[in-house]
Coordinates of C-alpha atoms in Angstrom, one line a residue:
M17 CA -39.9 -30.0 -6.6
K18 CA -36.3 -30.8 -7.4
K19 CA -36.5 -28.6 -10.6
I20 CA -37.9 -25.7 -8.6
A21 CA -35.2 -26.0 -6.0
T22 CA -32.5 -26.1 -8.6
S23 CA -34.0 -23.0 -10.3
M24 CA -34.0 -21.2 -6.9
I25 CA -30.4 -22.1 -6.3
A26 CA -29.4 -20.9 -9.8
A27 CA -31.3 -17.6 -9.3
G28 CA -29.5 -17.2 -6.0
I29 CA -26.1 -17.7 -7.6
A30 CA -27.0 -15.2 -10.4
A31 CA -28.2 -12.6 -7.9
S32 CA -25.0 -13.0 -5.7
S33 CA -22.8 -12.5 -8.8
L34 CA -24.5 -9.2 -9.3
M35 CA -23.9 -8.0 -5.8
A36 CA -21.2 -5.4 -5.5
A37 CA -18.1 -6.4 -3.7
E38 CA -17.4 -4.7 -0.4
A39 CA -14.2 -2.6 0.1
A40 CA -11.7 -3.9 2.6
I41 CA -11.6 -0.6 4.4
T42 CA -14.1 2.3 4.5
A43 CA -12.6 5.7 4.9
V44 CA -15.2 7.7 7.0
K45 CA -15.7 11.3 6.0
V46 CA -15.2 13.6 9.0
S47 CA -15.4 17.4 9.3
G48 CA -12.5 18.1 11.7
D49 CA -8.9 19.0 11.2
L50 CA -6.8 16.0 10.2
N51 CA -3.4 17.8 10.3
N52 CA -1.0 15.9 12.6
V53 CA -3.5 13.3 13.7
S54 CA -2.0 10.9 16.2
Y55 CA -3.1 7.4 17.4
S56 CA -4.6 8.9 20.6
D57 CA -6.8 11.4 18.7
A58 CA -10.6 11.3 19.4
V59 CA -11.3 11.2 15.6
W60 CA -10.6 7.4 15.6
S61 CA -13.7 6.8 17.7
K62 CA -15.6 7.6 14.5
A63 CA -13.6 5.3 12.3
K64 CA -14.4 1.8 11.2
F65 CA -11.6 -0.7 11.9
S66 CA -11.1 -3.6 9.5
E67 CA -8.9 -6.7 9.8
V68 CA -6.2 -6.9 7.2
S69 CA -3.7 -9.7 7.1
L70 CA 0.0 -9.0 6.4
Y71 CA 2.1 -11.9 5.1
P72 CA 5.8 -12.7 5.4
Q73 CA 7.6 -11.3 2.3
T74 CA 9.3 -14.3 0.8
T75 CA 9.7 -13.3 -2.8
I76 CA 13.3 -12.4 -2.0
K77 CA 15.6 -13.8 0.7
M78 CA 18.0 -11.8 2.7
N79 CA 21.7 -12.7 2.5
D80 CA 21.8 -13.0 6.3
A81 CA 21.7 -16.5 7.8
K82 CA 20.8 -15.3 11.3
A83 CA 17.9 -13.1 10.1
N84 CA 16.7 -15.9 7.8
E85 CA 16.7 -18.4 10.7
L86 CA 14.8 -16.0 13.0
N87 CA 12.1 -15.5 10.3
A88 CA 11.9 -19.0 9.0
A89 CA 8.6 -19.8 10.8
N90 CA 6.9 -16.5 10.4
T91 CA 3.2 -16.4 10.3
A92 CA 0.9 -13.7 9.0
V93 CA 0.1 -10.7 11.2
K94 CA -3.5 -9.6 11.6
A95 CA -3.7 -5.8 11.7
Q96 CA -6.6 -3.5 12.5
I97 CA -6.7 -0.6 10.1
A98 CA -9.0 2.3 9.7
A99 CA -9.1 5.5 7.6
V100 CA -10.8 8.9 7.9
Y101 CA -10.7 11.8 5.5
N102 CA -12.1 15.4 5.3
G103 CA -11.6 16.2 1.6
E104 CA -8.3 17.9 2.2
N105 CA -6.4 15.2 4.0
I106 CA -6.7 11.5 4.6
A107 CA -5.5 9.6 7.7
F108 CA -4.8 6.0 8.4
M109 CA -4.4 4.2 11.7
V110 CA -2.7 0.8 11.8
K111 CA -2.7 -1.4 14.9
W112 CA -0.8 -4.6 15.0
P113 CA 0.4 -7.1 17.7
D114 CA 4.0 -7.2 18.6
A115 CA 5.1 -8.8 21.9
S116 CA 8.3 -6.9 22.0
M117 CA 9.0 -3.2 21.7
N118 CA 12.2 -2.7 19.6
I119 CA 13.6 0.8 19.3
Q120 CA 16.4 1.3 16.7
R121 CA 19.6 2.8 18.1
G122 CA 21.2 5.0 15.5
C123 CA 24.7 4.3 16.9
K124 CA 24.6 0.6 16.2
T125 CA 24.4 -1.1 12.8
T126 CA 23.0 -4.3 14.5
S127 CA 20.0 -2.5 16.1
Y128 CA 16.7 -2.9 14.3
G129 CA 13.5 -1.0 15.1
D130 CA 9.8 -1.9 14.7
G131 CA 8.0 0.2 12.1
F132 CA 5.2 0.4 9.5
A133 CA 4.7 1.8 6.0
V134 CA 1.7 2.8 3.9
Q135 CA 2.0 2.6 0.1
F136 CA -0.1 4.4 -2.6
A137 CA -0.2 3.8 -6.3
E138 CA 0.5 6.8 -8.6
D139 CA -1.9 5.5 -11.2
A140 CA -4.7 3.0 -10.3
S141 CA -6.8 3.6 -13.4
N142 CA -6.3 -0.1 -14.4
P143 CA -7.0 -2.2 -11.3
E144 CA -5.7 -5.3 -13.1
A145 CA -2.2 -3.8 -13.6
L146 CA -1.3 -2.1 -10.4
P147 CA 2.3 -1.5 -9.4
Y148 CA 4.2 -4.4 -7.9
I149 CA 3.3 -4.7 -4.2
G150 CA 6.9 -4.4 -3.1
M151 CA 8.0 -0.8 -3.8
G152 CA 6.3 -0.6 -7.2
S153 CA 7.7 -1.5 -10.6
A154 CA 9.0 0.0 -13.8
D155 CA 6.7 2.7 -15.1
R156 CA 4.3 1.9 -12.2
E157 CA 5.3 4.4 -9.5
V158 CA 4.3 4.3 -5.9
V159 CA 4.6 6.6 -3.0
I160 CA 5.7 5.0 0.3
H161 CA 5.4 6.6 3.8
L162 CA 7.7 4.9 6.4
Q163 CA 7.7 5.4 10.1
K164 CA 10.2 3.5 12.3
A165 CA 10.7 3.5 16.1
V166 CA 14.1 5.0 16.9
R167 CA 16.0 6.4 19.8
P168 CA 16.9 10.0 19.5
S169 CA 19.9 10.6 17.3
Y170 CA 22.2 13.6 17.3
E171 CA 24.6 14.9 14.7
P172 CA 24.4 14.3 11.9
N173 CA 20.8 15.3 12.4
G174 CA 20.9 18.6 10.5
K175 CA 20.8 20.8 13.5
G176 CA 24.5 21.7 13.4
D177 CA 25.1 21.7 17.1
V178 CA 27.9 19.4 18.3
A179 CA 29.0 21.4 21.3
M180 CA 26.4 19.8 23.5
Q181 CA 27.2 16.3 22.4
V182 CA 29.5 15.5 25.3
N183 CA 29.1 13.0 28.1
R184 CA 27.2 14.7 30.9
N185 CA 29.7 13.2 33.4
Q186 CA 32.5 15.2 31.7
T187 CA 30.8 18.5 32.4
D188 CA 31.3 20.6 35.6
L189 CA 27.6 21.0 35.9
F190 CA 25.5 20.1 38.9
G191 CA 21.9 20.4 40.2
A192 CA 19.8 22.8 38.2
D193 CA 22.5 23.5 35.7
L194 CA 22.9 19.8 34.9
A195 CA 19.2 19.4 34.6
K196 CA 19.1 22.3 32.1
F197 CA 22.0 20.7 30.2
D198 CA 20.1 17.4 29.9
K199 CA 17.0 19.2 28.7
D200 CA 19.0 21.1 26.1
V201 CA 20.6 17.9 24.9
A202 CA 17.2 16.2 24.7
A203 CA 15.8 19.1 22.6
L204 CA 18.6 18.7 20.1
G205 CA 17.9 15.0 19.4
N206 CA 16.0 13.9 16.4
F207 CA 13.3 11.5 17.8
D208 CA 11.5 11.0 14.6
Y209 CA 12.3 8.6 11.8
E210 CA 9.7 9.5 9.2
R211 CA 10.5 9.2 5.5
S212 CA 8.6 9.4 2.3
F213 CA 9.8 7.9 -1.0
V214 CA 8.8 7.5 -4.6
S215 CA 9.8 4.2 -6.2
Q216 CA 9.5 2.2 -9.4
G217 CA 10.8 -1.1 -7.9
F218 CA 13.6 -2.4 -5.8
R219 CA 16.8 -0.3 -5.9
S220 CA 14.9 2.7 -7.2
M221 CA 13.5 4.2 -3.9
T222 CA 14.2 7.9 -3.8
E223 CA 13.4 9.9 -0.7
I224 CA 11.3 13.0 -1.2
K225 CA 13.4 15.9 -0.1
D226 CA 12.2 18.8 -2.1
G227 CA 9.7 20.0 0.5
S228 CA 6.7 18.9 -1.4
N229 CA 5.9 16.0 1.0
K230 CA 3.3 17.1 3.6
S231 CA 2.7 13.9 5.3
S232 CA 2.8 13.3 9.1
A233 CA 3.2 10.0 10.8
R234 CA 3.2 8.9 14.5
L235 CA 4.0 5.6 16.2
G236 CA 3.4 4.5 19.8
Y237 CA 3.5 1.2 21.7
N238 CA 0.4 0.2 23.6
T239 CA 1.5 -1.8 26.6
N240 CA -2.1 -2.7 27.4
N241 CA -2.4 -4.6 24.1
D242 CA 1.2 -5.5 23.5
G243 CA 1.2 -3.9 20.1
W244 CA 1.9 -0.8 18.0
E245 CA -0.4 1.9 16.9
G246 CA 0.7 4.0 14.0
T247 CA -0.9 6.8 12.1
L248 CA -0.3 8.6 8.8
T249 CA -1.9 11.8 7.6
R250 CA -1.3 13.0 4.1
P251 CA -2.9 15.3 1.6
M252 CA -5.6 13.9 -0.6
K253 CA -3.7 15.3 -3.6
D254 CA -0.1 16.3 -4.1
D255 CA 2.6 16.1 -6.7
Y256 CA 2.6 12.3 -6.6
V257 CA -0.9 10.9 -6.1
D258 CA -4.5 12.1 -6.4
L259 CA -6.7 10.2 -3.9
N260 CA -9.9 12.0 -4.8
Q261 CA -11.5 8.9 -6.2
G262 CA -14.4 6.6 -5.3
A263 CA -12.0 4.0 -4.0
I264 CA -8.2 3.7 -3.9
P265 CA -5.7 0.9 -3.5
V266 CA -3.5 1.0 -0.5
A267 CA -0.9 -1.5 0.9
F268 CA 0.6 -1.8 4.3
A269 CA 3.8 -3.3 5.7
V270 CA 5.2 -3.8 9.2
W271 CA 8.7 -4.7 10.5
D272 CA 9.7 -6.6 13.6
G273 CA 13.0 -5.4 15.0
A274 CA 13.3 -8.4 17.3
K275 CA 13.7 -10.6 14.2
M276 CA 16.2 -8.2 12.6
G277 CA 13.4 -6.9 10.3
R278 CA 14.6 -4.3 7.7
D279 CA 14.3 -3.7 4.0
G280 CA 12.4 -6.6 2.4
L281 CA 12.3 -8.6 5.7
K282 CA 8.8 -7.6 6.6
N283 CA 5.1 -8.6 6.5
L284 CA 3.0 -6.9 3.9
S285 CA -0.6 -6.9 2.7
Q286 CA -1.8 -7.1 -0.8
W287 CA -3.2 -4.0 -2.4
V288 CA -6.5 -3.5 -0.4
S289 CA -9.4 -1.4 -1.5
V290 CA -10.3 1.7 0.5
K291 CA -13.7 3.1 -0.2
L292 CA -14.0 6.9 0.4
E293 CA -17.4 7.3 2.0
G294 CA -19.7 9.5 0.0
N295 CA -17.6 9.5 -3.2
E296 CA -19.1 7.8 -6.3
G297 CA -17.2 5.1 -8.3
G298 CA -14.5 2.7 -7.5
D299 CA -16.5 -0.5 -8.0
A300 CA -14.1 -2.0 -10.5
L301 CA -11.2 -1.5 -8.2
I302 CA -13.0 -2.9 -5.3
A303 CA -14.0 -6.0 -7.3
A304 CA -10.5 -6.5 -8.7
L305 CA -9.0 -6.5 -5.2
D306 CA -11.6 -8.8 -3.6
A307 CA -9.6 -11.9 -2.8
S308 CA -12.8 -13.8 -2.0
A309 CA -14.0 -13.4 -5.6
V310 CA -11.3 -15.4 -7.3
N311 CA -12.8 -18.0 -9.6
G312 CA -11.1 -21.2 -10.5
D313 CA -10.6 -24.8 -9.4
V314 CA -7.8 -24.9 -6.8
A315 CA -7.1 -28.6 -7.3
A316 CA -7.0 -28.3 -11.1
G317 CA -4.7 -25.3 -10.7
K318 CA -2.3 -27.2 -8.5
Q319 CA -2.2 -29.9 -11.1
A320 CA -1.6 -27.4 -13.9
V321 CA 1.3 -25.9 -11.9
A322 CA 2.8 -29.4 -11.7
D323 CA 2.2 -30.2 -15.3
N324 CA 3.8 -27.0 -16.5
G325 CA 7.0 -27.5 -14.4
C326 CA 6.7 -24.3 -12.3
V327 CA 8.6 -26.0 -9.5
G328 CA 11.6 -26.3 -11.7
C329 CA 12.4 -22.6 -11.0
H330 CA 10.1 -21.6 -8.1
Q331 CA 9.7 -22.9 -4.6
V332 CA 5.9 -23.2 -4.8
E333 CA 4.8 -24.5 -1.4
A334 CA 6.4 -24.0 1.9
T335 CA 7.1 -27.7 2.2
D336 CA 9.0 -27.8 -1.2
A337 CA 12.7 -27.5 -1.2
A338 CA 14.0 -24.0 -1.6
N339 CA 14.8 -23.2 -5.2
L340 CA 17.0 -20.2 -5.7
M341 CA 16.4 -20.0 -9.4
A342 CA 13.3 -17.7 -9.3
P343 CA 11.3 -15.9 -6.6
S344 CA 9.6 -18.1 -4.0
L345 CA 5.9 -18.3 -4.3
T346 CA 5.3 -19.6 -0.8
N347 CA 3.4 -16.5 0.3
V348 CA 2.5 -15.0 -3.0
G349 CA -1.2 -15.7 -2.4
G350 CA -1.2 -13.4 0.6
Y351 CA 0.3 -10.3 -0.9
A352 CA -0.4 -10.6 -4.7
T353 CA -3.7 -9.7 -6.3
A354 CA -5.3 -12.1 -8.7
G355 CA -4.7 -9.5 -11.5
Y356 CA -0.9 -9.5 -10.8
L357 CA -0.8 -13.3 -10.8
K358 CA -2.6 -13.5 -14.1
E359 CA -0.4 -10.9 -15.6
S360 CA 2.7 -12.8 -14.4
L361 CA 1.5 -15.9 -16.3
V362 CA 0.6 -14.3 -19.6
A363 CA 3.1 -11.4 -19.7
P364 CA 6.0 -12.4 -17.4
S365 CA 8.2 -9.5 -18.4
A366 CA 5.5 -6.9 -17.4
V367 CA 6.9 -6.9 -13.8
V368 CA 10.3 -8.5 -13.1
V369 CA 11.0 -8.6 -9.3
P370 CA 14.6 -8.8 -8.1
G371 CA 14.4 -12.3 -6.7
Y372 CA 17.7 -14.0 -6.3
N373 CA 21.1 -13.3 -7.7
R374 CA 20.8 -14.5 -11.2
N375 CA 24.5 -15.4 -11.2
A376 CA 23.7 -18.2 -8.7
H377 CA 22.6 -20.1 -11.8
S378 CA 24.6 -18.5 -14.5
N379 CA 23.6 -21.0 -17.2
Y380 CA 19.9 -20.4 -16.4
M381 CA 19.5 -16.7 -15.7
W382 CA 15.9 -16.0 -14.9
Y383 CA 16.0 -12.6 -16.5
M384 CA 18.0 -10.8 -19.1
E385 CA 18.9 -7.1 -19.2
E386 CA 18.8 -5.1 -22.4
N387 CA 19.1 -1.3 -22.5
G388 CA 18.6 -1.2 -18.8
K389 CA 15.2 -3.1 -19.0
R390 CA 14.7 -6.6 -17.6
T391 CA 13.2 -9.3 -19.7
S392 CA 12.0 -12.4 -17.9
T393 CA 13.2 -15.8 -19.2
M394 CA 10.1 -17.4 -17.7
T395 CA 7.8 -19.1 -20.2
D396 CA 5.0 -17.0 -21.5
Y397 CA 1.9 -19.0 -20.5
S398 CA -0.6 -17.0 -22.6
F399 CA -1.0 -20.2 -24.7
L400 CA -3.0 -21.8 -21.9
D401 CA -6.8 -21.5 -22.1
A402 CA -8.6 -19.1 -19.9
A403 CA -10.0 -21.7 -17.5
T404 CA -6.5 -23.1 -16.8
I405 CA -5.2 -19.6 -16.1
D406 CA -8.0 -19.0 -13.7
N407 CA -7.4 -22.4 -12.0
I408 CA -3.7 -21.6 -11.5
V409 CA -4.5 -18.2 -10.1
A410 CA -7.0 -19.7 -7.7
Y411 CA -4.3 -22.2 -6.5
L412 CA -1.6 -19.5 -6.2
K413 CA -4.0 -17.4 -4.1
T414 CA -4.0 -20.3 -1.5
L415 CA -0.2 -20.1 -1.0
K416 CA 0.2 -18.1 2.1
A417 CA 1.2 -18.5 5.8
E418 CA -1.3 -19.0 8.5
A419 CA -2.5 -15.8 10.1
K420 CA -2.5 -15.3 13.9

């Protein structure tokens, strides 16, 4: 009897290993027009929302003591994300909780707005070697669509009218004339902060200004749910990406203006798989991005990390002392894929993130520069056996903040 039961269990395990992984998000195919879709559009009633966790970005640390203090105890953010497409355009909706509505004021450098971004990989043909999650990496380009909450800004806003930019109390207008003045001023303001970029890593972000970008983003605060709702619509194919695939990798980021969020001070997801309903293919990508399918012994991986001295350069767990030698790994399990972690171990120069100022430890610079290309000084761990690599990756995938 025991032998039969064991055989049944083994057969069950074998069958489950053959089951196809499920995509994190399913893009539902619709027939309507998706140009300029907003968060209140009826099309979202047809969409399937999925929960995606976005983790505090701790690979780098801001040189801002107040901001670092405000964000020291950040947890992960649980967003609800859906996608629809019609063959010509694809649209995403991102809903995330935020107890405070922060609108950036263009006239103040100390004002920070809430916002969100959606990132696409220029080339996803190798799911094990996608661009770095934070703004891509050398020779692995990404396209980033950013939408922030801002108050209207005036010149310089490209409209060339400065005559109306005077205090309304300094005019001689009253009644209907003053109302018309206010209306004209409001029409001049630029209420939208939508930007699209191409990037191959930190410091390389370049805004697309050649008119080729056809995306449209919207952002609104839902007071009933104390959270933001943002949408992005973009062509399935343009000069930068071709999303006509069976599945595509997409990453998401959100900023909290109340905690001085800007630049790298944000929460971000790992690359998540988006299955385009009705399109064939994409199984390899979906499997590669399936965080639940990581194989390896977590305890053995933790021991291997200790045995190989990783803590000598990295802050590994949140309870470890900060180590400004190399990037912190405290949330790497939340936003890094298993493929990226494995590549970082066996080919550390494949992607070199900015991390900390290498001059902070001038005798032990964690990367070198030669002909403009960074070479990591981290040990190449390709000498480790495959099982040990898998164990380390399994352990690193556990390093992430609690989600709320």
